[in-house]
Amino acid sequence: MSIQPPLRHLLSLQDLPRPALETLLNDADRIASGPSRNSSLRERHVGRSVVNLFFEASTRTRSSFQIAAQRIGADVLNFDVAQSSARKGETLLDTFLNLQAMGCELFVVRVAEQDVLQTLADASRPGVGLVNAGDGRANHPTQGLLDMLTIRQHKGRDFSALRVLLVGDILHSRVARSDLHALRTLGTGEIRVCGPQALLPGDATLDGCHVFDRLDAAIEGVDVVMMLRLQRERMEEGLIGSLDDYHRDYGLGAARLRRASPEAIVTHPGPMNRGVEISDEVADGPQSVILQQVANGVAVRMAVLDHVLSVT
Ligand code: NCD
């Protein structure tokens, strides 16, 4: 099914209407459950050119965009920032304009600053699309989509009776912001958040959420526990106490998880700080869906690339 208005760029889930969000999830679900449709994707996109432009570190997102682009038959340029003229001070906008001049059609971009994506979108020619692969603390729309797909595969399409808890460093997390946008759009029954006061944003991010400071209370009876990485690289000194204290108060171990619904699933976007926000026994345990999230990431990115390349 097509999305109206067509998905020229995917910069955020914030203003993506529910039918568009659900179309992307339905498409990704079909792709994830069988390779049959992939041949028609290849027919449509063979030889199209996709660029991975990552100015921040990445393991899962970058690799899965590359695999997704290859599976739909596109040619992928993994732009090597460290060996590029960015090191000589060339701006991101100039880098983008040059690659656009070479005929690159779809840009997957990860940056530390949050307004850059819009600047690039404003400078994009007709026929050129952008997908945000993470901009600072603001958005990570494909992670939000793959998280929703994973929840849906376990809990069904109707989120209205679900209790979903996000735990940890929400302040620095673009994943949390995109998850919250999508959870609201999908009509989630109850959204809870829990973390140390210093790591909870004071703006509209948490509107409509039930905010807890004690994890033992927050986790009571929930269906989905979404753990977040403690983002020490984005943190000022002294924002939290010791890692041991953090683990004691906000870490997810097996005993704490038993307070959630017995069928609760546990997500984490990776990379995990094992022994800090999540214990090994939970990360590798039966309720963890963390590697399923990773697998879904490829399907979600294939669906997103399909839609954006179909506009361009
Ligand atoms: C996240 C990111 O980079 O935003 N990782 C990811 O894309 N899976 C989350 C994080 O860094 O904590």
Short mmCIF file of C-alpha atoms in Angstrom, two decimals, residues 29-220:
data_model
loop_
_atom_site.label_atom_id
_atom_site.label_comp_id
_atom_site.label_asym_id
_atom_site.label_seq_id
_atom_site.Cartn_x
_atom_site.Cartn_y
_atom_site.Cartn_z
CA ASP A 29 6.18 -7.56 8.92
CA ARG A 30 5.56 -9.12 5.49
CA ILE A 31 9.21 -8.71 4.56
CA ALA A 32 10.31 -10.21 7.90
CA SER A 33 8.05 -13.23 7.55
CA GLY A 34 9.08 -14.36 4.09
CA PRO A 35 11.45 -13.50 1.28
CA SER A 36 8.73 -13.89 -1.39
CA ARG A 37 8.10 -10.16 -1.79
CA ASN A 38 11.76 -9.29 -2.04
CA SER A 39 11.98 -10.11 -5.73
CA SER A 40 9.48 -7.38 -6.57
CA LEU A 41 11.45 -4.98 -4.35
CA ARG A 42 14.58 -5.85 -6.30
CA GLU A 43 12.82 -5.30 -9.60
CA ARG A 44 11.80 -1.81 -8.51
CA HIS A 45 15.07 -0.67 -6.97
CA VAL A 46 17.91 -2.50 -8.68
CA GLY A 47 20.79 -0.12 -9.36
CA ARG A 48 19.37 2.77 -7.29
CA SER A 49 22.01 4.51 -5.23
CA VAL A 50 21.90 4.71 -1.44
CA VAL A 51 24.57 6.43 0.70
CA ASN A 52 25.28 5.69 4.34
CA LEU A 53 26.52 8.99 5.80
CA PHE A 54 27.35 8.30 9.45
CA PHE A 55 29.05 11.02 11.50
CA GLU A 56 28.53 9.09 14.75
CA ALA A 57 29.49 5.52 15.64
CA SER A 58 27.12 2.70 14.75
CA THR A 59 27.07 -1.08 14.61
CA ARG A 60 23.46 -2.22 14.11
CA THR A 61 21.93 0.75 12.30
CA ARG A 62 24.62 1.20 9.69
CA SER A 63 25.06 -2.50 8.95
CA SER A 64 21.33 -3.11 8.74
CA PHE A 65 20.77 -0.17 6.38
CA GLN A 66 23.53 -1.59 4.21
CA ILE A 67 22.05 -5.09 4.25
CA ALA A 68 18.54 -3.70 3.65
CA ALA A 69 19.69 -1.63 0.66
CA GLN A 70 21.52 -4.63 -0.82
CA ARG A 71 18.49 -6.90 -0.33
CA ILE A 72 16.33 -4.56 -2.39
CA GLY A 73 18.97 -4.48 -5.13
CA ALA A 74 20.30 -0.95 -4.54
CA ASP A 75 23.96 0.03 -4.77
CA VAL A 76 25.31 1.24 -1.42
CA LEU A 77 28.11 3.67 -0.75
CA ASN A 78 29.38 3.44 2.81
CA PHE A 79 30.84 6.93 3.00
CA ASP A 80 33.96 6.82 5.16
CA VAL A 81 33.81 9.99 7.23
CA ALA A 82 37.19 9.39 8.86
CA GLN A 83 38.95 9.28 5.45
CA SER A 84 36.91 12.09 3.89
CA SER A 85 37.35 15.82 3.47
CA ALA A 86 35.20 16.25 6.57
CA ARG A 87 38.60 15.90 8.27
CA LYS A 88 39.74 18.99 6.36
CA GLY A 89 36.77 20.92 7.66
CA GLU A 90 34.33 20.43 4.79
CA THR A 91 30.80 20.95 6.08
CA LEU A 92 28.17 18.26 6.12
CA LEU A 93 26.03 20.34 3.77
CA ASP A 94 28.87 20.59 1.21
CA THR A 95 29.55 16.87 1.55
CA PHE A 96 25.86 16.20 0.89
CA LEU A 97 25.70 18.57 -2.10
CA ASN A 98 28.71 16.87 -3.69
CA LEU A 99 27.30 13.36 -3.29
CA GLN A 100 23.94 14.60 -4.56
CA ALA A 101 25.73 16.03 -7.63
CA MET A 102 27.17 12.55 -8.27
CA GLY A 103 23.65 11.19 -8.57
CA CYS A 104 23.17 9.65 -5.13
CA GLU A 105 19.43 9.29 -4.57
CA LEU A 106 18.86 8.31 -0.98
CA PHE A 107 20.90 9.46 2.01
CA VAL A 108 20.87 7.61 5.34
CA VAL A 109 22.30 10.14 7.78
CA ARG A 110 23.47 9.97 11.40
CA VAL A 111 24.71 13.16 13.05
CA ALA A 112 25.31 14.57 16.52
CA GLU A 113 23.41 17.82 15.86
CA GLN A 114 19.66 17.81 15.59
CA ASP A 115 18.80 20.49 13.02
CA VAL A 116 21.12 19.26 10.30
CA LEU A 117 18.69 16.79 8.74
CA GLN A 118 16.17 19.53 7.97
CA THR A 119 18.93 21.67 6.43
CA LEU A 120 19.86 18.77 4.13
CA ALA A 121 16.20 18.10 3.31
CA ASP A 122 15.79 21.77 2.35
CA ALA A 123 18.83 21.47 0.06
CA SER A 124 17.74 18.20 -1.54
CA ARG A 125 16.82 18.13 -5.22
CA PRO A 126 13.57 16.59 -6.38
CA GLY A 127 14.19 12.87 -6.57
CA VAL A 128 16.50 12.80 -3.55
CA GLY A 129 15.32 11.39 -0.21
CA LEU A 130 16.71 11.40 3.33
CA VAL A 131 16.32 8.92 6.16
CA ASN A 132 17.33 9.93 9.66
CA ALA A 133 19.51 7.25 11.28
CA GLY A 134 19.81 9.21 14.54
CA ASP A 135 20.25 12.94 15.15
CA GLY A 136 21.68 13.81 18.57
CA ARG A 137 19.08 13.19 21.24
CA ALA A 138 16.15 13.99 18.99
CA ASN A 139 14.99 11.17 16.67
CA HIS A 140 15.76 7.65 15.57
CA PRO A 141 12.67 6.83 13.53
CA THR A 142 13.70 3.44 12.14
CA GLN A 143 14.59 2.26 15.67
CA GLY A 144 11.14 3.39 16.81
CA LEU A 145 9.58 1.40 13.97
CA LEU A 146 11.54 -1.76 14.65
CA ASP A 147 10.69 -1.54 18.34
CA MET A 148 6.97 -1.25 17.50
CA LEU A 149 7.19 -4.15 15.05
CA THR A 150 8.81 -6.32 17.72
CA ILE A 151 6.13 -5.42 20.28
CA ARG A 152 3.38 -6.10 17.73
CA GLN A 153 4.78 -9.53 16.87
CA HIS A 154 4.46 -10.53 20.54
CA LYS A 155 1.44 -8.57 21.73
CA GLY A 156 -0.73 -8.06 18.65
CA ARG A 157 -1.67 -4.98 16.66
CA ASP A 158 -3.95 -3.46 19.26
CA PHE A 159 -1.81 -1.51 21.75
CA SER A 160 -4.80 -0.07 23.64
CA ALA A 161 -4.59 -2.52 26.53
CA LEU A 162 -0.79 -2.57 26.74
CA ARG A 163 1.29 -1.27 29.61
CA VAL A 164 4.71 -0.25 28.32
CA LEU A 165 7.60 0.94 30.51
CA LEU A 166 10.71 2.83 29.34
CA VAL A 167 13.60 2.72 31.79
CA GLY A 168 16.79 4.70 32.17
CA ASP A 169 18.53 7.54 30.39
CA ILE A 170 15.57 9.10 28.61
CA LEU A 171 17.16 12.56 28.60
CA HIS A 172 19.89 11.58 26.11
CA SER A 173 17.92 9.00 24.15
CA ARG A 174 16.68 9.61 20.60
CA VAL A 175 15.41 6.02 20.74
CA ALA A 176 13.12 6.88 23.67
CA ARG A 177 11.78 9.95 21.85
CA SER A 178 10.96 8.01 18.70
CA ASP A 179 9.46 5.15 20.75
CA LEU A 180 7.27 7.62 22.64
CA HIS A 181 6.08 9.23 19.39
CA ALA A 182 5.12 5.85 17.98
CA LEU A 183 3.59 4.46 21.19
CA ARG A 184 1.32 7.52 21.41
CA THR A 185 0.35 7.33 17.73
CA LEU A 186 -0.55 3.66 18.13
CA GLY A 187 -2.80 4.44 21.11
CA THR A 188 -0.84 2.57 23.80
CA GLY A 189 -2.97 2.03 26.92
CA GLU A 190 -0.43 3.15 29.49
CA ILE A 191 3.07 4.52 28.98
CA ARG A 192 5.29 4.53 32.06
CA VAL A 193 8.78 5.96 32.33
CA CYS A 194 11.31 5.48 35.09
CA GLY A 195 14.80 6.84 35.63
CA PRO A 196 16.85 9.07 37.90
CA GLN A 197 15.47 12.61 38.03
CA ALA A 198 18.63 13.97 36.35
CA LEU A 199 18.03 11.71 33.31
CA LEU A 200 14.37 12.58 32.74
CA PRO A 201 13.68 15.45 30.32
CA GLY A 202 11.74 18.40 31.68
CA ASP A 203 10.10 19.36 28.36
CA ALA A 204 7.06 17.93 26.56
CA THR A 205 8.82 14.60 25.85
CA LEU A 206 7.06 12.87 28.73
CA ASP A 207 3.60 14.39 28.22
CA GLY A 208 0.92 11.83 29.00
CA CYS A 209 3.40 9.38 30.57
CA HIS A 210 3.24 8.09 34.14
CA VAL A 211 6.58 9.00 35.66
CA PHE A 212 8.08 6.80 38.39
CA ASP A 213 11.32 7.21 40.29
CA ARG A 214 11.36 3.68 41.75
CA LEU A 215 11.76 0.86 39.24
CA ASP A 216 10.23 -1.74 41.57
CA ALA A 217 6.95 0.19 41.49
CA ALA A 218 7.14 1.15 37.80
CA ILE A 219 7.61 -2.39 36.55
CA GLU A 220 4.63 -3.85 38.42
#
